[in-house]
């Protein structure tokens, strides 16, 4: 065992059940966009990844997936942690990544940088995991669509107007588009491409 | 933890007990040993390994015994087991040119380097049931050769010999960066390349491929084939070890390889030359390897600029229906209860009958024959 | 993964049979299915120890979502004691050792073939369908390359034409099960061979619905509260099966989906609930149908 391997933090201690519990939280979050879930497992010291992002990575990534890391997350420690626990390789090409881990939503602003999928295969798109400071079901964006009974208020202090414009543009391309998973230090919520976004609910009133 | 439910539970248990008893048959007859199957039913073992796509004669024998000789059932057992095995990696491509030949025939050249080796075969035997067959009797010992044979001599493939003169198309080349597909890990995306097609055919049902290959001979996308070469024997298997930096031998396996040579007059896309159809199967399985080669060739119509006219050329049709485990599952699923759907159909037919009768009555001249009256 | 991890794990088979790598692959497909409701996600279905066509897709999906604390119910034709439901339940009893139930309301995961329970499902529940042919356009166009294009372009004229031809020939749509639905106005989806009676239950269901087709290697999904509309025409609106003046011979229920039971060869029959748990629950609550043994007792 080399020195660097000794410093790699622990992953799941019970792979089968912990990854199932983690998946269940991610699946429920994706099925009920904007609803906030407590992460069942938090993996600390995962390089620059926050503990919930690390949980998502170990649940979904393996040797069959390619991971993109933004500049902040793309550290030796992060790469070692991911390589050791998932076997997934990293790529610098956002179009090739099945999963992109981002330290902030800034990387999503502007043009469609990540893979939106193809009309024949909309599933061949990138899922982005975005670290945010907080998640609240309060005024911000009003979400509606599959998984939401009527509408759901959703916001994060880390998600600015530019992000939401991008997210609207993403939804406009449906069924193409990227799916978002937002992760704080303890919680997660998802915003799939299918979710319709109303940015200014006040205006509607 | 278990919740008892009615009827079905007990019926299944009893059915399986009954079946186990039937499997054993008369207990006065000695039970089958695995070595009896591997030694004396080798064609069955080879077929199960090939279509089960797992090279393990003893396991195949175990499956054949458990399946009471139902080979598709045995293949199913092997497949279901195979899918649970961890993957350590992919072996290096085997080199059939370096095969320890047991049998090697060519229908295209009377003599050729390496010679014609008839080897063990059903061919030229008269299909007469041997009523005096004594299973315990020692067979006549095979004659040893008078000639000095260099067992280590490489026997070049007929396609390589023809290739030197440019008379046959070269070996199939993929674009740079092409990764060999694996249909057990990635679902087939049509149209698919030759690597995945060959994998599908190698696992495909012998009977299905035989019928398709046969259809090409009878004019459904005729491909003018010659059995360029059929060889059977043992090849060495190598695995590239990362930590050593080179490939190490990990064992041997028996395979049958068939290279069909097909006349080709040329098209807008390719010059006149002989073309190839390829078959490779575990063990000794010539019928399968030849059928595979015929179907492989006919599936190449597009690449060679040929006309499309027959089922054997249709890759979606061929590749979607070649797997006998998928086929048997879906055909046999008709045995499952369908009460609910049948009730829905019954309801519809009743309604439509009522409407039909009402219509008949409305049209109803007295001379219009009624169904009941006619009977 | 280290060699130790690969070889030193004690149990012969993993929890819920599938290895972790396979579960991850299926879980990724499930997430895509949820993100694009009604779209069929290709996945590398494994060979299972039961035949293709006998629920391998549903079993793989269930095995990938199931956890230790889940309570599992398995039905076939609406009933818990149908042979294949028993077989699949036994499979999970053996490989996952989760709690099992026949009560719809107690279950957190329900695997089904051909029916949706009569009792309304709730948000904490997941319904897993076994699907034989996931492609709703398959019987109109057998080629995957063609149907994939049709879905990509949202070009669904063909299926409307087929349904309209039914009307022209028979006076009404002659599709009684696997009746195609439109999901969120985008994808035409096969609801699996459930009777069209069950189609309205899919619409805006509170439960997550997952569909697994093992042989055809496709997974698709409906998140809760998703729009699922049965295809129809203005002058020929979608209708479901009805059994006027019929009640369940065992529990007296009306307006449910019925199994017809032949009583003799003189044409006598009775109707009983296809949903066995629904029927038994009603009986235990004191609802009795005319052929129920307790009914006669009560009448005397």
PDB file of N, CA and C in Angstrom, chain B residues 25 120 133:
ATOM      1  N   UNK B  25     -35.464 -41.117 -12.658  1.00  0.00           N
ATOM      2  CA  UNK B  25     -35.924 -42.324 -13.354  1.00  0.00           C
ATOM      3  C   UNK B  25     -35.853 -43.531 -12.441  1.00  0.00           C
ATOM      4  N   UNK B 120     -11.415 -36.820 -36.442  1.00  0.00           N
ATOM      5  CA  UNK B 120     -12.627 -37.473 -35.961  1.00  0.00           C
ATOM      6  C   UNK B 120     -13.857 -36.793 -36.549  1.00  0.00           C
ATOM      7  N   UNK B 133     -24.022 -52.484 -30.796  1.00  0.00           N
ATOM      8  CA  UNK B 133     -23.093 -51.595 -30.103  1.00  0.00           C
ATOM      9  C   UNK B 133     -22.924 -52.007 -28.640  1.00  0.00           C
TER      10      UNK B 133
END
